[in-house]
Amino acid sequence: MTTTEVPSDLAAFAGFLRERLAVLSGEFARPSDAADRAPGDDRIAAVEELREGHEEEIRWVRRFQAALYEAGIAWPSGPVVHGGLGLTPAHDAVLDDLLSELGFPSREALFVGLRIVAPALLHHAAPALRDEVLPALYRAQIVGCQLFSEPGAGSDLAGVTTRAVRDGDDWVVSGQKVWTSMAHLADVGEALVRTHPEASKHGGLTMLLIDMHAPGVTVRPIRQMTGGAAFNEVFLDEVRVPDARRIGGLGEGWRVAGTSLGSERSTMGGAAGPLTPYVMERVVGLVRRLGAEADAVHRPQIARAVAAVAAMRAVANLSPGSWSHRLEPVSGSVLKMLMSQAADEIARLAQDVLGEGAFVDLGEADAYAWSEFVLGVPALHIAGGTDEIQRNVIAQRGLGLPRVSAPRAT
């Protein structure tokens, strides 16, 4: 397929995708009322959870991603040389919307590799590393994870202490990472490490691509209050990483991390994020089934949820040229904040409408199905950078406001 055969107009591109997805629908698409769910499972989650017996589900998703790649539509915005179509992120969003609308499996397990690790490789890695890893990620031959946060470095990400010491052509990495989504499935991990402890806090960091199956890598799931374990802690005990697996230059890890985080935040507000079309369809169905829109008590909360989602979608649909030159670099932070606020409003609405049925299985439609979503929403205020960090990014980098020093103790 050549790029001249692919329409750039978004509406025409959607039609182009529908034709190609029709070929895959018989094998992969589910009925619309079960989109993104395993058969017989009506649960709704803000963050996909690790569940017992998930292995076949993951294999199925990986087969589906491979089929998308072979059909030439897995990465609309990606370079043609790596199997992409050379289009724009807006075309990626069209694909995400259609996959959800047509009942194809959720690619949540691949999110970190495709939307966080891949952009860092694309923009910063040496050609040989890009050529090797990017097609493998988009074929789902490998799964990626993000080794950023640490027990003592979450919001203050530049404070990471995981050390990488040079030994010939290798780096020897030791430290601990935490809150690592999909580490239990991952083959490679994008790791922010400290290579120059004598340098400045931000300048001493470098990004490495670690083999998650290498000796010295230990992954332990973190059980959440939802009952699942989507996050993990990862221990790195003298793990050897070839310098050829470095992403970007020495001391440029902070800049590489910015690329990954910007992509993550931007994507979280779209159909590939937590508020999928499936979630929106379910909440609308819930409100209508219970007649909540006719209840004066529920109407204000419905209005708040509708307004929050409308704001998120309006910003997500803005073209890059619609932003001022100062706000363009922080657009991902703006969208991430709007997404987490919209998720809050939807969670409150589900609780208001269902009452105890939000947390107790009453044997009725939608009863208990929303419990994981409600309990998982707080994590969205942390994932991709806490709300406080996002506000600082928007204020300082976008609006040009001065950094405010912490008050001195008297």
CSV table of C-alpha atoms in Angstrom, one decimal:
chain,number,residue,atom,x,y,z
A,1,MET,CA,0.0,0.0,0.0
A,2,THR,CA,1.4,3.4,-0.9
A,3,THR,CA,0.5,6.6,0.9
A,4,THR,CA,-1.0,8.0,-2.3
A,5,GLU,CA,-3.8,5.3,-1.9
A,6,VAL,CA,-4.7,6.6,1.6
A,7,PRO,CA,-7.0,9.6,1.8
A,8,SER,CA,-5.8,12.3,4.2
A,9,ASP,CA,-9.3,13.8,4.7
A,10,LEU,CA,-10.5,12.5,8.0
A,11,ALA,CA,-14.0,11.5,6.9
A,12,ALA,CA,-12.6,9.7,3.8
A,13,PHE,CA,-10.0,8.1,5.9
A,14,ALA,CA,-12.7,6.7,8.2
A,15,GLY,CA,-14.3,5.1,5.2
A,16,PHE,CA,-11.0,3.7,4.1
A,17,LEU,CA,-10.5,2.1,7.5
A,18,ARG,CA,-14.0,0.7,7.6
A,19,GLU,CA,-13.3,-1.2,4.4
A,20,ARG,CA,-10.2,-2.8,5.8
A,21,LEU,CA,-11.6,-3.5,9.3
A,22,ALA,CA,-14.6,-5.3,7.7
A,23,VAL,CA,-12.2,-8.0,6.6
A,24,LEU,CA,-11.1,-8.5,10.3
A,25,SER,CA,-14.6,-8.2,11.9
A,26,GLY,CA,-15.5,-11.9,11.6
A,27,GLU,CA,-12.4,-13.0,13.5
A,28,PHE,CA,-12.0,-10.2,16.0
A,29,ALA,CA,-15.0,-8.0,16.5
A,30,ARG,CA,-17.5,-8.6,19.3
A,31,PRO,CA,-21.1,-7.6,19.5
A,32,SER,CA,-21.4,-3.9,20.2
A,33,ASP,CA,-22.9,-4.4,23.6
A,34,ALA,CA,-19.8,-6.4,24.7
A,35,ALA,CA,-17.1,-4.2,23.2
A,36,ASP,CA,-13.9,-4.3,25.1
A,37,ARG,CA,-15.2,-7.0,27.5
A,38,ALA,CA,-14.7,-10.7,27.8
A,39,PRO,CA,-17.8,-12.7,27.2
A,40,GLY,CA,-20.2,-12.5,30.1
A,41,ASP,CA,-18.2,-9.7,31.8
A,42,ASP,CA,-20.0,-6.4,32.0
A,43,ARG,CA,-17.6,-4.7,34.4
A,44,ILE,CA,-16.4,-1.2,33.7
A,45,ALA,CA,-12.9,-0.2,34.7
A,46,ALA,CA,-11.1,3.1,34.7
A,47,VAL,CA,-7.8,1.3,34.5
A,48,GLU,CA,-7.6,-2.2,33.0
A,49,GLU,CA,-6.9,-4.8,35.7
A,50,LEU,CA,-4.8,-8.0,35.7
A,51,ARG,CA,-7.3,-10.8,36.1
A,52,GLU,CA,-6.8,-14.5,36.6
A,53,GLY,CA,-7.1,-16.3,33.3
A,54,HIS,CA,-6.2,-13.2,31.3
A,55,GLU,CA,-3.5,-14.9,29.2
A,56,GLU,CA,-5.7,-16.0,26.4
A,57,GLU,CA,-7.3,-12.5,26.2
A,58,ILE,CA,-3.8,-10.9,25.9
A,59,ARG,CA,-2.8,-13.4,23.2
A,60,TRP,CA,-6.0,-12.5,21.3
A,61,VAL,CA,-5.3,-8.8,21.5
A,62,ARG,CA,-1.7,-9.3,20.3
A,63,ARG,CA,-3.0,-11.4,17.3
A,64,PHE,CA,-5.4,-8.5,16.6
A,65,GLN,CA,-2.7,-5.9,16.6
A,66,ALA,CA,-0.6,-8.1,14.3
A,67,ALA,CA,-3.5,-8.3,11.9
A,68,LEU,CA,-3.9,-4.5,12.0
A,69,TYR,CA,-0.2,-4.2,11.1
A,70,GLU,CA,-0.4,-6.7,8.3
A,71,ALA,CA,-3.4,-4.7,6.9
A,72,GLY,CA,-1.3,-1.6,7.0
A,73,ILE,CA,-3.5,0.4,9.4
A,74,ALA,CA,-1.9,-0.2,12.8
A,75,TRP,CA,-0.1,3.1,13.0
A,76,PRO,CA,-1.7,5.9,10.9
A,77,SER,CA,0.7,8.6,12.0
A,78,GLY,CA,3.8,6.4,11.9
A,79,PRO,CA,6.5,6.7,9.3
A,80,VAL,CA,5.9,4.5,6.2
A,81,VAL,CA,9.3,2.9,6.7
A,82,HIS,CA,8.2,1.5,10.0
A,83,GLY,CA,4.8,0.3,8.8
A,84,GLY,CA,2.9,3.5,9.3
A,85,LEU,CA,0.9,5.6,6.9
A,86,GLY,CA,2.7,8.9,7.3
A,87,LEU,CA,-0.5,10.8,8.4
A,88,THR,CA,-1.2,12.7,11.7
A,89,PRO,CA,-2.2,11.9,15.3
A,90,ALA,CA,-5.8,12.9,14.3
A,91,HIS,CA,-5.8,9.9,12.0
A,92,ASP,CA,-4.7,7.7,14.9
A,93,ALA,CA,-7.8,9.0,16.8
A,94,VAL,CA,-10.1,8.1,13.9
A,95,LEU,CA,-8.7,4.5,14.1
A,96,ASP,CA,-9.2,4.4,17.9
A,97,ASP,CA,-12.8,5.7,17.6
A,98,LEU,CA,-13.7,3.1,15.0
A,99,LEU,CA,-12.1,0.2,16.8
A,100,SER,CA,-14.3,1.0,19.8
A,101,GLU,CA,-17.4,1.7,17.8
A,102,LEU,CA,-17.1,-1.5,15.9
A,103,GLY,CA,-16.5,-3.7,18.9
A,104,PHE,CA,-12.9,-4.7,18.3
A,105,PRO,CA,-10.8,-5.7,21.3
A,106,SER,CA,-9.3,-3.0,23.6
A,107,ARG,CA,-5.6,-2.5,23.0
A,108,GLU,CA,-5.2,-1.3,26.6
A,109,ALA,CA,-2.5,-3.9,27.3
A,110,LEU,CA,-0.4,-2.4,24.4
A,111,PHE,CA,-1.1,1.3,25.3
A,112,VAL,CA,2.2,2.0,27.1
A,113,GLY,CA,4.3,0.5,24.3
A,114,LEU,CA,2.4,2.1,21.5
A,115,ARG,CA,1.7,5.5,23.0
A,116,ILE,CA,4.6,6.1,25.5
A,117,VAL,CA,7.6,4.0,24.5
A,118,ALA,CA,7.2,4.3,20.7
A,119,PRO,CA,7.2,8.1,20.5
A,120,ALA,CA,10.5,8.2,22.5
A,121,LEU,CA,12.1,5.8,20.2
A,122,LEU,CA,10.7,7.6,17.1
A,123,HIS,CA,12.0,11.0,18.1
A,124,HIS,CA,15.2,10.2,20.0
A,125,ALA,CA,16.6,6.7,19.3
A,126,ALA,CA,19.4,5.8,16.9
A,127,PRO,CA,18.2,4.5,13.5
A,128,ALA,CA,19.2,0.9,14.2
A,129,LEU,CA,17.2,0.8,17.5
A,130,ARG,CA,14.2,2.5,15.9
A,131,ASP,CA,14.2,0.1,12.9
A,132,GLU,CA,14.4,-3.0,15.2
A,133,VAL,CA,11.9,-2.1,18.0
A,134,LEU,CA,9.2,0.1,16.4
A,135,PRO,CA,7.8,-2.5,14.0
A,136,ALA,CA,8.0,-5.1,16.7
A,137,LEU,CA,5.9,-2.9,19.0
A,138,TYR,CA,3.3,-2.2,16.4
A,139,ARG,CA,3.1,-5.8,15.4
A,140,ALA,CA,2.7,-6.7,19.1
A,141,GLN,CA,5.7,-9.1,18.8
A,142,ILE,CA,6.8,-7.3,21.9
A,143,VAL,CA,5.0,-5.3,24.6
A,144,GLY,CA,6.5,-2.3,26.3
A,145,CYS,CA,6.3,-0.7,29.7
A,146,GLN,CA,7.5,2.6,31.3
A,147,LEU,CA,10.0,2.4,34.1
A,148,PHE,CA,9.8,6.0,35.4
A,149,SER,CA,8.4,6.4,39.0
A,150,GLU,CA,10.2,5.2,42.1
A,151,PRO,CA,9.3,5.0,45.7
A,152,GLY,CA,11.0,8.3,46.3
A,153,ALA,CA,10.5,9.9,42.9
A,154,GLY,CA,6.9,10.2,41.6
A,155,SER,CA,5.7,13.7,41.3
A,156,ASP,CA,9.4,14.8,41.5
A,157,LEU,CA,10.4,12.5,38.6
A,158,ALA,CA,13.7,14.2,38.2
A,159,GLY,CA,14.7,12.8,41.6
A,160,VAL,CA,15.1,9.2,40.3
A,161,THR,CA,17.9,7.4,42.0
A,162,THR,CA,18.1,4.2,39.9
A,163,ARG,CA,21.8,4.1,38.9
A,164,ALA,CA,23.4,3.0,35.6
A,165,VAL,CA,27.1,2.6,35.7
A,166,ARG,CA,29.1,2.2,32.5
A,167,ASP,CA,31.0,-1.1,32.1
A,168,GLY,CA,32.6,-1.3,28.6
A,169,ASP,CA,29.8,-1.4,26.0
A,170,ASP,CA,27.1,-2.0,28.7
A,171,TRP,CA,25.4,-0.2,31.5
A,172,VAL,CA,24.9,-2.0,34.8
A,173,VAL,CA,21.5,-0.8,36.2
A,174,SER,CA,20.4,-1.1,39.8
A,175,GLY,CA,17.3,0.4,41.6
A,176,GLN,CA,13.6,0.1,42.0
A,177,LYS,CA,10.7,1.3,40.0
A,178,VAL,CA,7.0,1.4,41.0
A,179,TRP,CA,3.5,1.9,39.6
A,180,THR,CA,4.7,0.3,36.4
A,181,SER,CA,1.6,-0.5,34.3
A,182,MET,CA,1.8,-3.7,32.3
A,183,ALA,CA,5.2,-4.6,33.5
A,184,HIS,CA,3.9,-8.2,34.1
A,185,LEU,CA,3.3,-8.5,30.3
A,186,ALA,CA,6.2,-6.4,29.0
A,187,ASP,CA,9.2,-7.5,27.0
A,188,VAL,CA,11.0,-4.2,27.0
A,189,GLY,CA,10.9,-1.2,29.5
A,190,GLU,CA,11.8,2.4,28.8
A,191,ALA,CA,13.8,3.2,31.9
A,192,LEU,CA,14.8,6.6,33.2
A,193,VAL,CA,18.1,6.2,35.1
A,194,ARG,CA,20.8,8.3,36.6
A,195,THR,CA,24.1,8.0,34.7
A,196,HIS,CA,25.8,11.1,36.0
A,197,PRO,CA,25.3,11.6,39.7
A,198,GLU,CA,27.6,14.6,39.7
A,199,ALA,CA,25.5,16.5,37.1
A,200,SER,CA,22.4,18.6,37.8
A,201,LYS,CA,19.2,16.9,38.9
A,202,HIS,CA,17.7,17.0,35.4
A,203,GLY,CA,21.0,16.8,33.5
A,204,GLY,CA,22.3,13.6,35.0
A,205,LEU,CA,19.5,11.4,33.6
A,206,THR,CA,19.7,9.0,30.6
A,207,MET,CA,17.0,6.8,29.0
A,208,LEU,CA,17.7,3.1,28.4
A,209,LEU,CA,15.6,0.3,26.8
A,210,ILE,CA,15.7,-2.6,29.2
A,211,ASP,CA,15.0,-6.3,28.4
A,212,MET,CA,12.4,-7.2,30.9
A,213,HIS,CA,13.4,-10.8,30.7
A,214,ALA,CA,17.1,-10.1,31.5
A,215,PRO,CA,18.8,-11.5,34.6
A,216,GLY,CA,18.3,-9.2,37.6
A,217,VAL,CA,14.8,-8.0,36.6
A,218,THR,CA,12.0,-8.9,39.1
A,219,VAL,CA,8.4,-7.8,38.6
A,220,ARG,CA,5.9,-7.9,41.5
A,221,PRO,CA,2.2,-7.0,41.1
A,222,ILE,CA,0.6,-4.4,43.3
A,223,ARG,CA,-2.9,-5.4,44.4
A,224,GLN,CA,-5.3,-2.4,44.3
A,225,MET,CA,-8.4,-1.6,46.2
A,226,THR,CA,-10.4,-2.6,43.0
A,227,GLY,CA,-9.2,-6.1,43.5
A,228,GLY,CA,-7.0,-6.1,40.4
A,229,ALA,CA,-3.3,-5.5,39.8
A,230,ALA,CA,-2.7,-3.3,36.8
A,231,PHE,CA,0.4,-1.8,38.4
A,232,ASN,CA,3.7,-3.4,39.5
A,233,GLU,CA,6.9,-2.7,41.3
A,234,VAL,CA,10.1,-3.6,39.4
A,235,PHE,CA,13.4,-4.4,41.0
A,236,LEU,CA,16.6,-4.0,38.9
A,237,ASP,CA,19.6,-5.8,40.4
A,238,GLU,CA,22.7,-5.2,38.3
A,239,VAL,CA,20.9,-5.6,35.0
A,240,ARG,CA,23.2,-5.3,32.0
A,241,VAL,CA,21.9,-3.1,29.2
A,242,PRO,CA,24.0,-2.5,26.0
A,243,ASP,CA,24.7,1.1,25.3
A,244,ALA,CA,23.2,0.4,21.8
A,245,ARG,CA,19.8,0.3,23.7
A,246,ARG,CA,20.2,3.9,24.8
A,247,ILE,CA,17.3,6.2,23.7
A,248,GLY,CA,18.8,9.6,23.1
A,249,GLY,CA,22.1,11.1,24.2
A,250,LEU,CA,23.8,10.8,27.5
A,251,GLY,CA,22.3,13.2,30.0
A,252,GLU,CA,19.2,13.7,27.7
A,253,GLY,CA,16.9,11.4,29.6
A,254,TRP,CA,14.7,14.3,30.9
A,255,ARG,CA,14.0,15.5,27.3
A,256,VAL,CA,13.2,11.9,26.2
A,257,ALA,CA,10.9,11.5,29.2
A,258,GLY,CA,9.1,14.7,28.2
A,259,THR,CA,8.3,13.2,24.8
A,260,SER,CA,6.8,10.1,26.4
A,261,LEU,CA,4.8,11.9,29.0
A,262,GLY,CA,3.5,14.4,26.5
A,263,SER,CA,2.2,11.6,24.2
A,264,GLU,CA,0.7,9.8,27.2
A,265,ARG,CA,-1.2,12.8,28.4
A,266,SER,CA,-2.5,13.7,25.0
A,267,THR,CA,-3.7,10.2,24.3
A,268,MET,CA,-5.5,9.8,27.7
A,269,GLY,CA,-8.3,12.2,26.6
A,270,GLY,CA,-9.1,10.2,23.4
A,271,ALA,CA,-10.8,6.9,22.6
A,272,ALA,CA,-7.7,5.0,23.6
A,273,GLY,CA,-7.8,6.6,27.1
A,274,PRO,CA,-10.0,5.6,30.1
A,275,LEU,CA,-13.2,7.3,28.8
A,276,THR,CA,-13.7,5.0,25.8
A,277,PRO,CA,-16.8,5.2,23.7
A,278,TYR,CA,-17.9,2.0,25.5
A,279,VAL,CA,-17.8,3.7,28.9
A,280,MET,CA,-19.8,6.7,27.5
A,281,GLU,CA,-22.3,4.3,26.0
A,282,ARG,CA,-22.7,2.5,29.3
A,283,VAL,CA,-23.2,5.6,31.4
A,284,VAL,CA,-25.8,7.0,29.0
A,285,GLY,CA,-27.6,3.7,29.0
A,286,LEU,CA,-27.5,3.6,32.8
A,287,VAL,CA,-29.1,7.1,33.1
A,288,ARG,CA,-31.8,6.4,30.6
A,289,ARG,CA,-32.6,2.9,31.9
A,290,LEU,CA,-33.2,4.3,35.4
A,291,GLY,CA,-34.9,7.5,34.2
A,292,ALA,CA,-32.4,9.6,36.1
A,293,GLU,CA,-32.7,12.5,33.6
A,294,ALA,CA,-36.2,13.1,34.9
A,295,ASP,CA,-35.1,13.2,38.5
A,296,ALA,CA,-34.5,16.8,39.8
A,297,VAL,CA,-31.9,15.4,42.3
A,298,HIS,CA,-29.8,13.7,39.6
A,299,ARG,CA,-30.1,16.4,36.8
A,300,PRO,CA,-27.4,18.7,38.2
A,301,GLN,CA,-24.9,15.8,38.3
A,302,ILE,CA,-25.9,14.7,34.8
A,303,ALA,CA,-25.3,18.3,33.6
A,304,ARG,CA,-21.9,18.4,35.3
A,305,ALA,CA,-20.8,15.1,33.7
A,306,VAL,CA,-22.1,16.2,30.2
A,307,ALA,CA,-20.3,19.5,30.5
A,308,ALA,CA,-17.0,17.9,31.6
A,309,VAL,CA,-17.1,15.3,28.7
A,310,ALA,CA,-18.0,18.0,26.2
A,311,ALA,CA,-15.0,20.1,27.3
A,312,MET,CA,-12.6,17.2,27.1
A,313,ARG,CA,-13.9,16.2,23.6
A,314,ALA,CA,-13.7,19.8,22.4
A,315,VAL,CA,-10.1,20.1,23.4
A,316,ALA,CA,-9.2,16.6,22.1
A,317,ASN,CA,-10.6,17.6,18.7
A,318,LEU,CA,-8.6,20.8,18.4
A,319,SER,CA,-6.1,20.8,15.6
A,320,PRO,CA,-2.5,21.7,16.5
A,321,GLY,CA,-2.8,25.1,14.8
A,322,SER,CA,-5.7,26.0,17.1
A,323,TRP,CA,-3.5,26.4,20.1
A,324,SER,CA,-1.5,29.5,20.9
A,325,HIS,CA,2.2,29.1,20.5
A,326,ARG,CA,2.6,29.2,24.3
A,327,LEU,CA,-0.1,26.6,25.1
A,328,GLU,CA,0.7,24.1,22.3
A,329,PRO,CA,3.6,22.5,24.3
A,330,VAL,CA,1.3,21.9,27.3
A,331,SER,CA,-1.8,20.8,25.4
A,332,GLY,CA,-1.3,17.2,26.7
A,333,SER,CA,-1.4,18.4,30.3
A,334,VAL,CA,-4.6,20.4,29.6
A,335,LEU,CA,-6.3,17.4,28.0
A,336,LYS,CA,-5.1,15.1,30.8
A,337,MET,CA,-6.6,17.4,33.5
A,338,LEU,CA,-9.9,17.6,31.6
A,339,MET,CA,-10.0,13.8,31.2
A,340,SER,CA,-9.5,13.2,34.9
A,341,GLN,CA,-12.2,15.8,35.8
A,342,ALA,CA,-14.6,14.2,33.4
A,343,ALA,CA,-13.9,10.8,34.9
A,344,ASP,CA,-14.6,12.2,38.4
A,345,GLU,CA,-18.0,13.5,37.2
A,346,ILE,CA,-19.0,10.2,35.6
A,347,ALA,CA,-18.0,8.3,38.7
A,348,ARG,CA,-20.1,10.6,40.9
A,349,LEU,CA,-23.0,10.2,38.5
A,350,ALA,CA,-22.8,6.4,38.7
A,351,GLN,CA,-22.7,6.5,42.5
A,352,ASP,CA,-25.6,9.0,42.6
A,353,VAL,CA,-27.8,7.0,40.3
A,354,LEU,CA,-27.0,3.5,41.6
A,355,GLY,CA,-26.7,4.2,45.2
A,356,GLU,CA,-25.6,1.1,47.1
A,357,GLY,CA,-25.7,-0.8,43.8
A,358,ALA,CA,-22.5,0.9,42.8
A,359,PHE,CA,-20.6,-1.3,45.3
A,360,VAL,CA,-23.0,-4.2,46.1
A,361,ASP,CA,-24.0,-6.9,43.6
A,362,LEU,CA,-27.8,-6.7,43.8
A,363,GLY,CA,-28.3,-9.0,40.9
A,364,GLU,CA,-29.7,-6.3,38.7
A,365,ALA,CA,-28.5,-4.8,35.4
A,366,ASP,CA,-25.5,-2.5,36.0
A,367,ALA,CA,-25.4,-3.3,39.7
A,368,TYR,CA,-21.8,-3.6,40.9
A,369,ALA,CA,-20.5,-3.3,37.3
A,370,TRP,CA,-19.4,0.3,38.0
A,371,SER,CA,-17.5,-0.5,41.2
A,372,GLU,CA,-14.1,-0.8,39.5
A,373,PHE,CA,-14.6,2.4,37.6
A,374,VAL,CA,-15.5,4.4,40.7
A,375,LEU,CA,-12.6,2.9,42.7
A,376,GLY,CA,-10.1,3.2,39.9
A,377,VAL,CA,-10.8,6.9,39.0
A,378,PRO,CA,-8.5,8.2,41.8
A,379,ALA,CA,-5.5,6.6,40.0
A,380,LEU,CA,-6.2,8.8,37.0
A,381,HIS,CA,-5.2,11.8,39.0
A,382,ILE,CA,-1.8,10.2,39.4
A,383,ALA,CA,-1.1,8.4,36.2
A,384,GLY,CA,0.8,10.4,33.6
A,385,GLY,CA,1.7,13.0,36.3
A,386,THR,CA,-0.3,14.2,39.3
A,387,ASP,CA,-2.8,17.0,39.0
A,388,GLU,CA,-0.5,19.3,41.0
A,389,ILE,CA,2.3,18.7,38.5
A,390,GLN,CA,0.0,19.3,35.5
A,391,ARG,CA,-1.2,22.6,37.0
A,392,ASN,CA,2.5,23.7,37.5
A,393,VAL,CA,3.3,22.7,33.9
A,394,ILE,CA,0.4,24.6,32.5
A,395,ALA,CA,1.1,27.7,34.7
A,396,GLN,CA,4.8,27.9,34.2
A,397,ARG,CA,5.5,26.5,30.7
A,398,GLY,CA,2.2,27.5,29.1
A,399,LEU,CA,1.1,30.7,30.8
A,400,GLY,CA,4.6,31.9,31.7
A,401,LEU,CA,3.8,32.4,35.3
A,402,PRO,CA,6.7,32.5,37.8
A,403,ARG,CA,7.7,29.5,39.8
A,404,VAL,CA,6.6,30.0,43.4
A,405,SER,CA,9.1,29.0,46.1
A,406,ALA,CA,7.9,27.1,49.1
A,407,PRO,CA,7.4,29.4,52.1
A,408,ARG,CA,10.3,29.3,54.5
A,409,ALA,CA,9.8,28.0,58.0
A,410,THR,CA,9.9,30.7,60.7
